Coordinates of C-alpha atoms in Angstrom, one line a residue:
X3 CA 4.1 163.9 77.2
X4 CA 6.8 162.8 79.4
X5 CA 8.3 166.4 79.8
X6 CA 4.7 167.7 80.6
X7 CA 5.0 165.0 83.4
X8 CA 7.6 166.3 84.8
X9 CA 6.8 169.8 84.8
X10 CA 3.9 169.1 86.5
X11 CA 5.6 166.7 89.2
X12 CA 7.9 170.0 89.7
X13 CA 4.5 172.2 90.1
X14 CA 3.8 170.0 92.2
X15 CA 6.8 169.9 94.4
X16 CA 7.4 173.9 94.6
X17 CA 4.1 174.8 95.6
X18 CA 3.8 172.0 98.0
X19 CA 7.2 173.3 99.3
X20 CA 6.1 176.8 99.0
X21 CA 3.0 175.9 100.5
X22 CA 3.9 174.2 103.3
X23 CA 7.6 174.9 104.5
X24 CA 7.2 171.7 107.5
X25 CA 7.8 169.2 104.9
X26 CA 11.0 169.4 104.9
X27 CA 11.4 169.1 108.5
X28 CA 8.2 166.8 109.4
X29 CA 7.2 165.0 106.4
X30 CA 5.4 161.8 107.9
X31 CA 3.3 164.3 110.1
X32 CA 2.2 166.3 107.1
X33 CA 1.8 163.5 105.1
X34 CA -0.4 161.6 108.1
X35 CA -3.1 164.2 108.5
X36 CA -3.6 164.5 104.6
X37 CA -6.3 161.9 104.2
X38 CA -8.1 164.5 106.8
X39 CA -7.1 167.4 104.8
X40 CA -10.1 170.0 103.7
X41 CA -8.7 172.4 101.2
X42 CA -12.0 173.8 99.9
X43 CA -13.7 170.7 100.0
X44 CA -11.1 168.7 97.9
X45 CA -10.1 167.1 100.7
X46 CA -6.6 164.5 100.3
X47 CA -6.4 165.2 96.7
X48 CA -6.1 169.3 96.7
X49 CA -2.3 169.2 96.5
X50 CA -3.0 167.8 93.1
X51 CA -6.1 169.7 92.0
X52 CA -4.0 173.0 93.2
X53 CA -0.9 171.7 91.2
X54 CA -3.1 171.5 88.0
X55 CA -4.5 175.1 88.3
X56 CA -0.8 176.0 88.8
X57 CA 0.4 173.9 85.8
X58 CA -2.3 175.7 83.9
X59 CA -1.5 178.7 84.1
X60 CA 2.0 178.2 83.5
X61 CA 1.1 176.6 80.0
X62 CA -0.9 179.4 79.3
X63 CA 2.2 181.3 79.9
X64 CA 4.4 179.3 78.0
X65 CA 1.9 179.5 75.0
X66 CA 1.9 183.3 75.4
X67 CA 5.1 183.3 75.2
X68 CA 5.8 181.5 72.4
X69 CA 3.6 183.5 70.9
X70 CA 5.2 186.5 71.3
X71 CA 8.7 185.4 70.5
X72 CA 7.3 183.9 66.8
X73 CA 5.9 187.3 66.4
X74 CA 9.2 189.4 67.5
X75 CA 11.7 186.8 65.9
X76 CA 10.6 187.3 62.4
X77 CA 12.7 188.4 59.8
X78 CA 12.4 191.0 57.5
X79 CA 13.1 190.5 54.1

């Protein structure tokens, strides 16, 4: 659970850098018009929302993934 945690905070952080490039120069100014913030209707919370679609699909990945390598890594005997 913790290690989900902290994939997610990292989501989180990469697209929100991604996203918007200014907080790194002007974080309190982009962190003072979020309460006024309408992504889609989510309003202050779409940074999270959108960080949990992104999360999402990367654990659908992941299970893809580990899928496929259980399916490739077999051995023959």
């Amino acid at each position: 659970m913790k290690k989900e945690l902290v994939i997610y905070g990292i989501v989180l952080v990469v697209l929100a850098l991604v996203l918007h490039p200014d907080l790194l120069t002007s974080p309190i100014e982009r962190f003072s018009e979020l309460p006024h913030a309408g992504a889609y209707g989510i309003g202050a919370l779409h940074p999270l929302v959108f960080a949990l679609v992104g999360y999402l699909g990367l654990w659908i990945f992941r299970g893809v993934w580990k899928g496929f390598s259980k399916i490739f890594s077999k051995k023959e005997v």
